[in-house]
Coordinates of C-alpha atoms and ligand atoms in Angstrom, one line a residue:
M1474 CA 9.4 170.7 307.8
T1475 CA 12.9 169.7 306.7
T1476 CA 13.9 166.3 307.3
I1477 CA 17.3 165.2 307.0
L1478 CA 20.0 161.8 307.4
I1479 CA 23.3 162.7 307.9
T1480 CA 25.8 159.5 308.4
G1481 CA 28.8 159.8 310.2
A1482 CA 27.0 161.8 312.7
S1483 CA 28.6 160.6 315.8
R1484 CA 31.5 162.7 315.9
G1485 CA 33.4 165.7 314.1
I1486 CA 31.9 167.5 311.1
G1487 CA 28.9 164.9 311.0
A1488 CA 27.8 165.7 314.6
H1489 CA 28.3 169.3 314.0
T1490 CA 26.2 169.5 311.3
A1491 CA 23.7 167.3 312.7
R1492 CA 23.1 169.5 315.8
H1493 CA 23.1 173.0 313.7
L1494 CA 20.8 171.4 310.5
A1495 CA 18.4 170.6 313.8
G1496 CA 18.7 174.1 315.7
T1497 CA 17.2 175.2 312.4
G1498 CA 13.9 173.5 313.0
A1499 CA 14.8 170.2 310.6
T1500 CA 14.1 166.9 312.0
V1501 CA 17.7 165.3 311.4
Y1502 CA 18.3 161.7 311.6
A1503 CA 22.0 161.3 313.1
G1504 CA 23.0 158.1 311.6
A1505 CA 25.8 156.0 313.6
R1506 CA 27.5 153.3 314.2
H1507 CA 27.2 153.5 318.1
P1508 CA 23.8 155.6 318.2
E1509 CA 24.5 156.2 322.3
H1510 CA 27.5 158.4 320.7
V1511 CA 25.2 161.2 319.2
Q1512 CA 24.6 164.0 321.7
T1513 CA 21.4 165.2 321.9
D1514 CA 20.1 168.7 323.6
D1515 CA 16.8 169.5 324.7
G1516 CA 14.6 171.0 322.1
P1517 CA 16.2 170.4 318.7
D1518 CA 14.7 167.4 316.9
L1519 CA 17.8 165.5 316.1
R1520 CA 17.4 161.7 316.5
P1521 CA 20.0 159.3 316.5
I1522 CA 19.6 156.5 314.4
G1523 CA 21.8 153.3 313.8
L1524 CA 23.2 153.3 310.7
D1525 CA 26.9 151.4 309.3
V1526 CA 27.0 152.6 305.7
T1527 CA 28.8 149.8 305.0
D1528 CA 26.5 147.0 306.1
D1529 CA 22.8 146.6 303.9
A1530 CA 20.7 145.0 306.8
S1531 CA 21.8 148.1 308.6
V1532 CA 20.9 150.7 306.3
T1533 CA 17.3 148.8 305.1
A1534 CA 17.0 149.3 308.8
A1535 CA 17.3 153.2 308.8
V1536 CA 15.0 153.4 305.5
Q1537 CA 12.1 151.2 307.3
R1538 CA 12.7 153.6 310.4
I1539 CA 12.4 156.7 308.9
R1540 CA 9.9 155.6 306.9
D1541 CA 7.7 154.8 308.9
E1542 CA 8.2 157.4 311.2
V1543 CA 7.9 160.3 308.6
G1544 CA 7.1 159.2 305.3
A1545 CA 9.9 160.9 303.0
L1546 CA 13.4 162.5 303.1
D1547 CA 14.5 165.7 301.8
V1548 CA 18.3 166.0 302.5
L1549 CA 20.6 163.4 302.5
V1550 CA 24.5 164.1 304.1
N1551 CA 26.9 161.1 302.9
N1552 CA 29.4 162.9 305.4
A1553 CA 30.5 159.3 307.4
G1554 CA 34.2 158.4 305.6
V1555 CA 37.7 157.4 306.9
P1556 CA 41.0 158.3 305.9
G1557 CA 42.8 154.9 305.0
S1558 CA 46.7 154.0 304.6
W1559 CA 49.2 156.0 304.4
A1560 CA 51.5 153.6 303.2
G1561 CA 53.8 154.3 299.7
P1562 CA 53.7 152.9 296.5
A1563 CA 56.0 149.6 297.6
E1564 CA 53.9 148.7 300.7
I1565 CA 50.4 149.7 299.6
G1566 CA 47.9 146.8 298.2
P1567 CA 44.5 146.2 296.7
D1568 CA 43.1 145.4 300.2
D1569 CA 44.1 148.9 301.4
F1570 CA 42.3 150.6 298.7
R1571 CA 39.3 148.8 299.0
D1572 CA 38.7 149.5 302.5
V1573 CA 38.9 153.3 301.8
F1574 CA 37.0 153.1 298.9
E1575 CA 33.8 150.5 300.7
V1576 CA 33.4 153.3 303.1
N1577 CA 34.2 157.0 300.8
V1578 CA 33.0 155.3 297.4
F1579 CA 30.6 152.0 298.0
A1580 CA 28.5 153.0 300.9
P1581 CA 27.5 156.8 299.5
A1582 CA 26.5 154.5 296.7
R1583 CA 24.6 152.0 298.5
V1584 CA 23.2 154.4 300.9
T1585 CA 21.5 156.8 298.0
R1586 CA 20.1 153.7 296.5
A1587 CA 18.1 152.9 299.5
F1588 CA 17.1 155.9 300.4
L1589 CA 16.3 157.5 296.7
P1590 CA 12.5 156.2 297.0
L1591 CA 12.1 158.2 300.2
L1592 CA 14.0 161.2 298.7
L1593 CA 11.9 161.1 295.8
R1594 CA 9.1 161.8 297.8
G1595 CA 10.8 164.9 299.3
E1596 CA 10.6 168.8 299.3
H1597 CA 13.6 169.9 297.1
P1598 CA 15.4 166.7 297.4
R1599 CA 19.0 167.3 298.1
L1600 CA 21.7 164.8 297.7
V1601 CA 25.5 165.7 299.7
M1602 CA 28.4 164.1 299.1
V1603 CA 30.7 165.2 301.5
S1604 CA 34.1 165.2 299.5
S1605 CA 37.6 166.6 299.8
G1606 CA 39.5 169.2 298.3
M1607 CA 42.2 166.1 297.9
G1608 CA 39.6 164.4 295.6
S1609 CA 40.1 167.4 293.4
L1610 CA 42.7 167.2 290.4
T1611 CA 42.9 170.3 289.9
L1612 CA 44.0 171.0 293.5
Q1613 CA 46.5 168.3 293.2
S1614 CA 48.2 169.3 290.4
S1615 CA 51.8 171.4 290.3
D1616 CA 52.0 174.4 292.4
A1617 CA 48.3 173.9 293.8
T1618 CA 47.4 173.3 297.4
Y1619 CA 48.1 169.4 297.5
A1620 CA 50.8 169.4 295.2
D1621 CA 53.6 168.2 297.9
I1622 CA 51.6 165.6 299.5
A1623 CA 51.2 162.1 298.3
H1624 CA 48.6 159.7 299.6
L1625 CA 47.1 157.1 297.8
P1626 CA 43.8 155.7 298.2
Y1627 CA 41.7 158.8 299.9
P1628 CA 42.2 160.9 297.0
A1629 CA 41.8 158.3 294.8
S1630 CA 38.6 157.7 296.6
K1631 CA 37.1 161.1 296.9
A1632 CA 38.1 161.7 293.2
A1633 CA 35.8 158.9 292.2
L1634 CA 33.5 160.4 294.8
N1635 CA 33.3 163.9 292.5
M1636 CA 32.9 162.0 289.4
L1637 CA 29.5 159.9 291.3
V1638 CA 28.7 163.5 292.2
V1639 CA 28.6 164.5 288.4
Q1640 CA 26.9 161.6 287.2
Y1641 CA 24.1 161.1 289.6
A1642 CA 23.5 165.0 288.7
K1643 CA 23.0 164.1 285.3
A1644 CA 20.8 161.1 286.2
L1645 CA 18.9 162.4 288.9
P1646 CA 17.1 165.7 287.3
E1647 CA 14.6 166.1 290.0
V1648 CA 17.6 165.7 292.7
L1649 CA 20.0 168.5 293.7
V1650 CA 23.3 166.9 293.9
T1651 CA 26.2 168.9 295.4
A1652 CA 29.8 167.8 296.5
V1653 CA 31.3 170.0 299.3
D1654 CA 35.1 170.4 300.6
P1655 CA 34.8 170.7 304.2
G1656 CA 38.4 171.9 303.8
L1657 CA 41.4 170.8 306.8
T1658 CA 39.5 170.6 309.7
A1659 CA 40.6 169.8 313.5
T1660 CA 38.6 166.4 313.9
E1661 CA 40.2 163.0 314.8
F1662 CA 40.8 162.2 311.2
T1663 CA 43.4 165.1 311.3
A1664 CA 43.9 164.6 314.9
G1665 CA 43.4 167.7 315.4
S1666 CA 45.1 170.0 312.6
G1667 CA 42.9 172.6 310.8
H1668 CA 40.7 175.0 311.3
S1669 CA 37.3 174.7 313.5
V1670 CA 34.8 171.9 313.0
A1671 CA 32.3 174.7 312.8
E1672 CA 34.5 176.0 310.0
G1673 CA 34.5 172.5 308.2
A1674 CA 30.9 172.2 308.3
A1675 CA 29.9 175.6 306.9
A1676 CA 30.1 174.2 303.3
V1677 CA 27.9 170.9 303.9
I1678 CA 25.7 173.0 306.1
T1679 CA 24.9 175.2 302.9
A1680 CA 24.6 172.5 300.7
A1681 CA 21.8 171.0 302.7
L1682 CA 19.9 174.1 302.9
D1683 CA 20.3 175.1 299.6
T1684 CA 17.6 174.6 297.3
T1685 CA 18.5 176.8 294.3
G1686 CA 21.8 174.8 293.3
P1687 CA 22.6 174.3 290.2
S1688 CA 23.3 170.5 290.4
G1689 CA 26.4 169.2 290.2
R1690 CA 28.7 171.5 291.8
F1691 CA 32.2 171.4 294.2
T1692 CA 32.0 173.7 296.7
D1693 CA 33.8 174.9 299.8
R1694 CA 32.6 177.3 302.7
H1695 CA 33.6 179.9 300.4
G1696 CA 31.7 178.8 297.1
P1697 CA 32.7 177.0 294.0
T1698 CA 36.1 175.1 294.2
P1699 CA 37.3 173.1 290.9
W1700 CA 37.2 169.7 290.7
Ligands
NAP850 N1 38.7 166.9 308.6 C1 38.8 166.9 307.5 O1 40.1 167.9 307.5 C2 38.2 166.6 306.2 C3 38.6 167.2 305.4 C4 37.7 167.2 303.8 C5 36.7 166.2 303.9 N2 36.9 165.6 305.1 C6 35.2 164.4 305.2 O2 34.9 164.7 305.8 C7 33.8 163.7 306.5 C8 33.8 163.6 307.8 O3 35.3 163.7 308.4 P1 35.3 164.2 310.3 O4 37.0 164.9 309.6 O5 34.4 164.3 310.9 O6 36.0 162.4 310.6 P2 35.9 161.8 312.0 O7 35.8 162.9 312.9 O8 36.9 160.9 311.5 O9 34.7 161.4 311.8 C9 34.1 160.2 310.4 C10 32.5 159.9 311.1 O10 32.7 158.5 309.7 C11 31.7 157.7 310.7 N3 32.1 156.3 310.2 C12 33.6 156.2 309.7 N4 33.1 154.2 309.4 C13 31.7 154.5 308.9 C14 30.6 153.1 309.0 N5 31.0 152.3 308.0 N6 29.5 153.4 308.8 C15 29.3 154.8 309.6 N7 29.8 155.8 310.0 C16 31.1 155.3 309.8 C17 32.6 157.9 312.2 O11 31.7 157.1 313.1 P3 32.2 156.2 314.4 O12 32.4 156.9 315.4 O13 31.3 154.8 314.2 O14 33.7 155.6 313.8 C18 32.7 159.2 311.9 O15 31.4 159.9 313.1 C19 34.5 162.3 306.0 O16 34.0 162.0 304.7 C20 36.1 163.0 305.4 O17 36.8 162.4 304.3 C21 37.2 165.9 306.2

């Protein structure tokens, strides 16, 4: 039996991923600031769990519950994320960066540290970081996909998250660590622009179920994508 925790599972890519993975027979903890917002169906083992990824007490309580109920975690998916401010260089300040990095970078590090003991007791432990192609230096360079979009904190936060994936993969050889890019996906995050949520969740689901690796990759739904 595979046990999975996904953060930010109240809606969007996280909600779809949680439901899909529960449908494969896994026990899935759907982390949400408001767990009553997690949609559950009869049948699959989808367990809403209160989890504000920016709050130490909330993360500690989630660790305790999962430890008490199942004792180990096979897959941790750090999915919760925020887009942050689109203000330009003349207006944007450190607090705008801090708000985005708090959820997109510091929180995955907090949640990973807190769940690491349970993850190391899991079978084929996997750590999936939901990143973005916007965090790819290659895809941001001239003539590439995001060359014409200037958005300061969000791409910087996902570039930082990508580097964390590279470093976690080196530091945790017993864990399969993957950064995934959902691609532009029609959720609240994009005000409905982009491909379907199922297409956006595909890379997350593939990484969560993959037990072969290699570790330290950046993938989208078509396969490896450039850092
Ligand atoms: N949509 C895209 O085009 C796209 C493309 C590339 C990457 N991504 C990444 O994919 C991930 C999911 O995005 P999405 O499109 O599904 O966005 P979304 O629909 O806006 O959902 C974001 C999720 O993150 C949760 N969240 C935010 N702050 C949180 C906190 N402090 N603690 C716990 N949960 C928190 C939200 O929970 P609440 O309901 O409590 O607010 C929500 O469940 C993000 O990391 C995003 O950067 C998205």
